[in-house]
């Protein structure tokens, strides 16, 4: 049962990422560093979010 739940969560996460990727690519103003964030380590992503949240 645990494996089933983990697989469902992974599927859900992948679906959300695919949708977000499509939105970022559809908007021609999306920055390349943002579209590739999912390839970075979690600590790098958090640091990116902290830097850009503080400047917005």
N, CA, C and O atoms as a CHARMM CRD file, in Angstrom:
* protein
*
  224
    1    1 UNK  N      0.83000  -1.19600   0.00000 PROA 1      0.00000
    2    1 UNK  CA     0.00000   0.00000   0.00000 PROA 1      0.00000
    3    1 UNK  C      0.87200   1.25800   0.00000 PROA 1      0.00000
    4    1 UNK  O      0.56800   2.23400  -0.68500 PROA 1      0.00000
    5    2 UNK  N      1.97000   1.22100   0.78400 PROA 2      0.00000
    6    2 UNK  CA     2.86200   2.37600   0.84000 PROA 2      0.00000
    7    2 UNK  C      3.44100   2.68300  -0.53400 PROA 2      0.00000
    8    2 UNK  O      3.53000   3.84500  -0.93300 PROA 2      0.00000
    9    3 UNK  N      3.83200   1.64500  -1.25000 PROA 3      0.00000
   10    3 UNK  CA     4.37300   1.82600  -2.59100 PROA 3      0.00000
   11    3 UNK  C      3.34000   2.46100  -3.51800 PROA 3      0.00000
   12    3 UNK  O      3.68000   3.31100  -4.34200 PROA 3      0.00000
   13    4 UNK  N      2.10700   2.05900  -3.38900 PROA 4      0.00000
   14    4 UNK  CA     1.02900   2.62500  -4.20400 PROA 4      0.00000
   15    4 UNK  C      0.87200   4.11900  -3.92400 PROA 4      0.00000
   16    4 UNK  O      0.72800   4.91100  -4.85500 PROA 4      0.00000
   17    5 UNK  N      0.89800   4.50200  -2.66200 PROA 5      0.00000
   18    5 UNK  CA     0.75800   5.91400  -2.27700 PROA 5      0.00000
   19    5 UNK  C      1.94700   6.71700  -2.79200 PROA 5      0.00000
   20    5 UNK  O      1.76800   7.81000  -3.32900 PROA 5      0.00000
   21    6 UNK  N      3.15600   6.18900  -2.63400 PROA 6      0.00000
   22    6 UNK  CA     4.34100   6.88400  -3.11600 PROA 6      0.00000
   23    6 UNK  C      4.29200   7.07100  -4.62800 PROA 6      0.00000
   24    6 UNK  O      4.65700   8.12600  -5.14500 PROA 6      0.00000
   25    7 UNK  N      3.84000   6.04000  -5.32600 PROA 7      0.00000
   26    7 UNK  CA     3.74600   6.13800  -6.78900 PROA 7      0.00000
   27    7 UNK  C      2.71000   7.18900  -7.18600 PROA 7      0.00000
   28    7 UNK  O      2.93200   7.94800  -8.12900 PROA 7      0.00000
   29    8 UNK  N      1.60100   7.23900  -6.48800 PROA 8      0.00000
   30    8 UNK  CA     0.57400   8.23400  -6.78600 PROA 8      0.00000
   31    8 UNK  C      1.08100   9.64700  -6.51800 PROA 8      0.00000
   32    8 UNK  O      0.79600  10.56600  -7.28500 PROA 8      0.00000
   33    9 UNK  N      1.83300   9.82300  -5.43100 PROA 9      0.00000
   34    9 UNK  CA     2.39700  11.13300  -5.12200 PROA 9      0.00000
   35    9 UNK  C      3.41000  11.54200  -6.18400 PROA 9      0.00000
   36    9 UNK  O      3.44400  12.69900  -6.60200 PROA 9      0.00000
   37   10 UNK  N      4.23400  10.59400  -6.61800 PROA 10     0.00000
   38   10 UNK  CA     5.22700  10.87900  -7.65100 PROA 10     0.00000
   39   10 UNK  C      4.52300  11.26700  -8.94900 PROA 10     0.00000
   40   10 UNK  O      4.92700  12.22100  -9.61400 PROA 10     0.00000
   41   11 UNK  N      3.49000  10.54300  -9.30200 PROA 11     0.00000
   42   11 UNK  CA     2.73500  10.85000 -10.52000 PROA 11     0.00000
   43   11 UNK  C      2.15500  12.24600 -10.43400 PROA 11     0.00000
   44   11 UNK  O      2.23500  13.01400 -11.39200 PROA 11     0.00000
   45   12 UNK  N      1.56800  12.58300  -9.28900 PROA 12     0.00000
   46   12 UNK  CA     0.96200  13.89300  -9.09300 PROA 12     0.00000
   47   12 UNK  C      2.00700  14.99500  -9.21200 PROA 12     0.00000
   48   12 UNK  O      1.76500  16.01800  -9.85300 PROA 12     0.00000
   49   13 UNK  N      3.15200  14.79200  -8.60300 PROA 13     0.00000
   50   13 UNK  CA     4.23200  15.77700  -8.66600 PROA 13     0.00000
   51   13 UNK  C      4.71200  15.95900 -10.10300 PROA 13     0.00000
   52   13 UNK  O      4.92200  17.08800 -10.54700 PROA 13     0.00000
   53   14 UNK  N      4.88300  14.87200 -10.82100 PROA 14     0.00000
   54   14 UNK  CA     5.33600  14.95800 -12.20400 PROA 14     0.00000
   55   14 UNK  C      4.30300  15.67600 -13.07500 PROA 14     0.00000
   56   14 UNK  O      4.67000  16.44600 -13.96200 PROA 14     0.00000
   57   15 UNK  N      3.03900  15.43400 -12.83100 PROA 15     0.00000
   58   15 UNK  CA     1.98100  16.10700 -13.59700 PROA 15     0.00000
   59   15 UNK  C      1.99500  17.61200 -13.33900 PROA 15     0.00000
   60   15 UNK  O      1.86000  18.40700 -14.26900 PROA 15     0.00000
   61   16 UNK  N      2.15700  17.99300 -12.09600 PROA 16     0.00000
   62   16 UNK  CA     2.21200  19.41600 -11.75300 PROA 16     0.00000
   63   16 UNK  C      3.43200  20.06200 -12.40500 PROA 16     0.00000
   64   16 UNK  O      3.33300  21.16000 -12.95300 PROA 16     0.00000
   65   17 UNK  N      4.57400  19.39100 -12.34900 PROA 17     0.00000
   66   17 UNK  CA     5.78600  19.93500 -12.97500 PROA 17     0.00000
   67   17 UNK  C      5.59500  20.09600 -14.47900 PROA 17     0.00000
   68   17 UNK  O      6.01000  21.10500 -15.04800 PROA 17     0.00000
   69   18 UNK  N      4.98600  19.13400 -15.11600 PROA 18     0.00000
   70   18 UNK  CA     4.75600  19.22500 -16.56200 PROA 18     0.00000
   71   18 UNK  C      3.85500  20.41300 -16.89700 PROA 18     0.00000
   72   18 UNK  O      4.09900  21.12200 -17.87300 PROA 18     0.00000
   73   19 UNK  N      2.83600  20.62800 -16.10500 PROA 19     0.00000
   74   19 UNK  CA     1.92800  21.76200 -16.32800 PROA 19     0.00000
   75   19 UNK  C      2.64600  23.08400 -16.11700 PROA 19     0.00000
   76   19 UNK  O      2.48700  24.01500 -16.90600 PROA 19     0.00000
   77   20 UNK  N      3.43000  23.16600 -15.06000 PROA 20     0.00000
   78   20 UNK  CA     4.18000  24.39900 -14.80100 PROA 20     0.00000
   79   20 UNK  C      5.20600  24.65700 -15.89700 PROA 20     0.00000
   80   20 UNK  O      5.38300  25.79700 -16.32400 PROA 20     0.00000
   81   21 UNK  N      5.87700  23.61300 -16.35100 PROA 21     0.00000
   82   21 UNK  CA     6.83200  23.76100 -17.44700 PROA 21     0.00000
   83   21 UNK  C      6.14700  24.32100 -18.68600 PROA 21     0.00000
   84   21 UNK  O      6.68500  25.20100 -19.35700 PROA 21     0.00000
   85   22 UNK  N      4.97400  23.81400 -18.98100 PROA 22     0.00000
   86   22 UNK  CA     4.23400  24.28700 -20.14500 PROA 22     0.00000
   87   22 UNK  C      3.88800  25.76600 -19.99900 PROA 22     0.00000
   88   22 UNK  O      4.01800  26.52800 -20.95700 PROA 22     0.00000
   89   23 UNK  N      3.45400  26.17500 -18.82300 PROA 23     0.00000
   90   23 UNK  CA     3.13200  27.58300 -18.59500 PROA 23     0.00000
   91   23 UNK  C      4.36300  28.47000 -18.72100 PROA 23     0.00000
   92   23 UNK  O      4.29900  29.54900 -19.31200 PROA 23     0.00000
   93   24 UNK  N      5.47700  28.01800 -18.16900 PROA 24     0.00000
   94   24 UNK  CA     6.70600  28.80000 -18.27100 PROA 24     0.00000
   95   24 UNK  C      7.17000  28.92900 -19.71500 PROA 24     0.00000
   96   24 UNK  O      7.60000  30.00300 -20.13700 PROA 24     0.00000
   97   25 UNK  N      7.08400  27.85100 -20.46700 PROA 25     0.00000
   98   25 UNK  CA     7.52500  27.88800 -21.85300 PROA 25     0.00000
   99   25 UNK  C      6.54300  28.66400 -22.73600 PROA 25     0.00000
  100   25 UNK  O      6.95400  29.27800 -23.72100 PROA 25     0.00000
  101   26 UNK  N      5.27000  28.64300 -22.39800 PROA 26     0.00000
  102   26 UNK  CA     4.26900  29.37300 -23.17700 PROA 26     0.00000
  103   26 UNK  C      4.45700  30.87800 -23.02300 PROA 26     0.00000
  104   26 UNK  O      4.19600  31.64400 -23.95000 PROA 26     0.00000
  105   27 UNK  N      4.91300  31.29200 -21.84500 PROA 27     0.00000
  106   27 UNK  CA     5.18500  32.69900 -21.59900 PROA 27     0.00000
  107   27 UNK  C      6.60500  32.96600 -22.07700 PROA 27     0.00000
  108   27 UNK  O      7.56300  32.54700 -21.42800 PROA 27     0.00000
  109   28 UNK  N      6.75100  33.63900 -23.17300 PROA 28     0.00000
  110   28 UNK  CA     8.06000  33.87600 -23.76500 PROA 28     0.00000
  111   28 UNK  C      9.01700  34.64900 -22.88600 PROA 28     0.00000
  112   28 UNK  O     10.20300  34.74400 -23.20200 PROA 28     0.00000
  113   29 UNK  N      8.53300  35.20100 -21.79200 PROA 29     0.00000
  114   29 UNK  CA     9.37900  35.99600 -20.90800 PROA 29     0.00000
  115   29 UNK  C      9.97100  35.17900 -19.76300 PROA 29     0.00000
  116   29 UNK  O     10.65300  35.73600 -18.90300 PROA 29     0.00000
  117   30 UNK  N      9.72800  33.88400 -19.73700 PROA 30     0.00000
  118   30 UNK  CA    10.24500  33.04300 -18.65500 PROA 30     0.00000
  119   30 UNK  C     11.76800  32.99900 -18.71500 PROA 30     0.00000
  120   30 UNK  O     12.36100  32.89900 -19.78900 PROA 30     0.00000
  121   31 UNK  N     12.37900  33.07600 -17.55800 PROA 31     0.00000
  122   31 UNK  CA    13.84100  33.03000 -17.48300 PROA 31     0.00000
  123   31 UNK  C     14.29900  31.57900 -17.53300 PROA 31     0.00000
  124   31 UNK  O     13.65500  30.69900 -16.96100 PROA 31     0.00000
  125   32 UNK  N     15.40600  31.33300 -18.21400 PROA 32     0.00000
  126   32 UNK  CA    15.94100  29.97800 -18.35000 PROA 32     0.00000
  127   32 UNK  C     16.32300  29.38100 -16.99800 PROA 32     0.00000
  128   32 UNK  O     16.14700  28.18100 -16.78700 PROA 32     0.00000
  129   33 UNK  N     16.84500  30.20200 -16.07400 PROA 33     0.00000
  130   33 UNK  CA    17.24900  29.66000 -14.77600 PROA 33     0.00000
  131   33 UNK  C     16.05900  29.13900 -13.98700 PROA 33     0.00000
  132   33 UNK  O     16.20900  28.23200 -13.16900 PROA 33     0.00000
  133   34 UNK  N     14.88600  29.69700 -14.21900 PROA 34     0.00000
  134   34 UNK  CA    13.69400  29.22000 -13.52400 PROA 34     0.00000
  135   34 UNK  C     13.18000  27.92900 -14.16000 PROA 34     0.00000
  136   34 UNK  O     12.74100  27.02300 -13.45200 PROA 34     0.00000
  137   35 UNK  N     13.22900  27.84000 -15.46900 PROA 35     0.00000
  138   35 UNK  CA    12.69800  26.64900 -16.12900 PROA 35     0.00000
  139   35 UNK  C     13.52100  25.40800 -15.84600 PROA 35     0.00000
  140   35 UNK  O     13.03800  24.29400 -16.04800 PROA 35     0.00000
  141   36 UNK  N     14.75600  25.57100 -15.38300 PROA 36     0.00000
  142   36 UNK  CA    15.63000  24.43600 -15.10700 PROA 36     0.00000
  143   36 UNK  C     15.83100  24.18800 -13.61200 PROA 36     0.00000
  144   36 UNK  O     16.70500  23.40600 -13.23900 PROA 36     0.00000
  145   37 UNK  N     15.04900  24.82900 -12.75400 PROA 37     0.00000
  146   37 UNK  CA    15.21100  24.66000 -11.31200 PROA 37     0.00000
  147   37 UNK  C     15.01900  23.22500 -10.84700 PROA 37     0.00000
  148   37 UNK  O     15.66000  22.79900  -9.88600 PROA 37     0.00000
  149   38 UNK  N     14.16100  22.48200 -11.50200 PROA 38     0.00000
  150   38 UNK  CA    13.89300  21.11500 -11.05800 PROA 38     0.00000
  151   38 UNK  C     15.09300  20.18200 -11.24000 PROA 38     0.00000
  152   38 UNK  O     15.06900  19.04700 -10.76600 PROA 38     0.00000
  153   39 UNK  N     16.13100  20.64900 -11.91700 PROA 39     0.00000
  154   39 UNK  CA    17.33600  19.84400 -12.08800 PROA 39     0.00000
  155   39 UNK  C     18.35800  20.09400 -10.97800 PROA 39     0.00000
  156   39 UNK  O     19.40000  19.43900 -10.93900 PROA 39     0.00000
  157   40 UNK  N     18.07100  21.02800 -10.08600 PROA 40     0.00000
  158   40 UNK  CA    19.00600  21.38400  -9.01700 PROA 40     0.00000
  159   40 UNK  C     18.68200  20.63800  -7.72600 PROA 40     0.00000
  160   40 UNK  O     17.62800  20.01800  -7.58900 PROA 40     0.00000
  161   41 UNK  N     19.61300  20.71600  -6.79300 PROA 41     0.00000
  162   41 UNK  CA    19.43000  20.10900  -5.47500 PROA 41     0.00000
  163   41 UNK  C     18.42200  20.93200  -4.67500 PROA 41     0.00000
  164   41 UNK  O     18.30400  22.13900  -4.89000 PROA 41     0.00000
  165   42 UNK  N     17.69000  20.29200  -3.75100 PROA 42     0.00000
  166   42 UNK  CA    16.68100  21.01300  -2.96300 PROA 42     0.00000
  167   42 UNK  C     17.23700  22.24000  -2.23000 PROA 42     0.00000
  168   42 UNK  O     16.54800  23.25300  -2.11600 PROA 42     0.00000
  169   43 UNK  N     18.46400  22.15700  -1.73900 PROA 43     0.00000
  170   43 UNK  CA    19.06000  23.28900  -1.03000 PROA 43     0.00000
  171   43 UNK  C     19.28300  24.47100  -1.97000 PROA 43     0.00000
  172   43 UNK  O     19.09700  25.62500  -1.58300 PROA 43     0.00000
  173   44 UNK  N     19.68100  24.17700  -3.19900 PROA 44     0.00000
  174   44 UNK  CA    19.88900  25.22800  -4.19500 PROA 44     0.00000
  175   44 UNK  C     18.55400  25.90100  -4.54900 PROA 44     0.00000
  176   44 UNK  O     18.48400  27.12000  -4.70600 PROA 44     0.00000
  177   45 UNK  N     17.52400  25.10300  -4.66800 PROA 45     0.00000
  178   45 UNK  CA    16.20200  25.64100  -4.99800 PROA 45     0.00000
  179   45 UNK  C     15.70900  26.55000  -3.87700 PROA 45     0.00000
  180   45 UNK  O     15.18400  27.63300  -4.13900 PROA 45     0.00000
  181   46 UNK  N     15.87500  26.11400  -2.63500 PROA 46     0.00000
  182   46 UNK  CA    15.45000  26.93400  -1.50200 PROA 46     0.00000
  183   46 UNK  C     16.22200  28.24900  -1.46600 PROA 46     0.00000
  184   46 UNK  O     15.63700  29.30300  -1.21500 PROA 46     0.00000
  185   47 UNK  N     17.52300  28.19600  -1.71400 PROA 47     0.00000
  186   47 UNK  CA    18.32800  29.41600  -1.76200 PROA 47     0.00000
  187   47 UNK  C     17.85600  30.34800  -2.85800 PROA 47     0.00000
  188   47 UNK  O     17.79200  31.56100  -2.65500 PROA 47     0.00000
  189   48 UNK  N     17.52400  29.79800  -4.02100 PROA 48     0.00000
  190   48 UNK  CA    17.00100  30.58400  -5.13300 PROA 48     0.00000
  191   48 UNK  C     15.70000  31.27800  -4.72600 PROA 48     0.00000
  192   48 UNK  O     15.50900  32.46500  -4.98800 PROA 48     0.00000
  193   49 UNK  N     14.81800  30.52700  -4.08700 PROA 49     0.00000
  194   49 UNK  CA    13.53300  31.08800  -3.65500 PROA 49     0.00000
  195   49 UNK  C     13.73200  32.20500  -2.63800 PROA 49     0.00000
  196   49 UNK  O     13.07100  33.24100  -2.70500 PROA 49     0.00000
  197   50 UNK  N     14.64800  31.98800  -1.69300 PROA 50     0.00000
  198   50 UNK  CA    14.90000  33.00600  -0.67500 PROA 50     0.00000
  199   50 UNK  C     15.45500  34.28800  -1.29800 PROA 50     0.00000
  200   50 UNK  O     15.03900  35.38500  -0.92400 PROA 50     0.00000
  201   51 UNK  N     16.38000  34.16400  -2.23100 PROA 51     0.00000
  202   51 UNK  CA    16.96300  35.34600  -2.88400 PROA 51     0.00000
  203   51 UNK  C     15.92500  36.10800  -3.68300 PROA 51     0.00000
  204   51 UNK  O     15.90200  37.33800  -3.65100 PROA 51     0.00000
  205   52 UNK  N     15.06800  35.39800  -4.39600 PROA 52     0.00000
  206   52 UNK  CA    14.11000  36.07000  -5.26300 PROA 52     0.00000
  207   52 UNK  C     12.85700  36.52900  -4.54000 PROA 52     0.00000
  208   52 UNK  O     12.18300  37.44800  -5.00500 PROA 52     0.00000
  209   53 UNK  N     12.53400  35.91800  -3.42600 PROA 53     0.00000
  210   53 UNK  CA    11.40400  36.38000  -2.62100 PROA 53     0.00000
  211   53 UNK  C     11.77900  37.69100  -1.93000 PROA 53     0.00000
  212   53 UNK  O     10.94600  38.58800  -1.79600 PROA 53     0.00000
  213   54 UNK  N     13.01400  37.79600  -1.49900 PROA 54     0.00000
  214   54 UNK  CA    13.48100  38.99100  -0.79100 PROA 54     0.00000
  215   54 UNK  C     13.54600  40.19300  -1.71800 PROA 54     0.00000
  216   54 UNK  O     13.41300  41.32600  -1.25500 PROA 54     0.00000
  217   55 UNK  N     13.74900  39.97800  -3.03400 PROA 55     0.00000
  218   55 UNK  CA    13.88000  41.08500  -3.96700 PROA 55     0.00000
  219   55 UNK  C     12.57800  41.46800  -4.64300 PROA 55     0.00000
  220   55 UNK  O     12.50200  42.51400  -5.28700 PROA 55     0.00000
  221   56 UNK  N     11.54800  40.63500  -4.50700 PROA 56     0.00000
  222   56 UNK  CA    10.26100  40.91100  -5.17400 PROA 56     0.00000
  223   56 UNK  C      9.40700  41.85300  -4.37400 PROA 56     0.00000
  224   56 UNK  O      8.29800  42.18600  -4.79200 PROA 56     0.00000
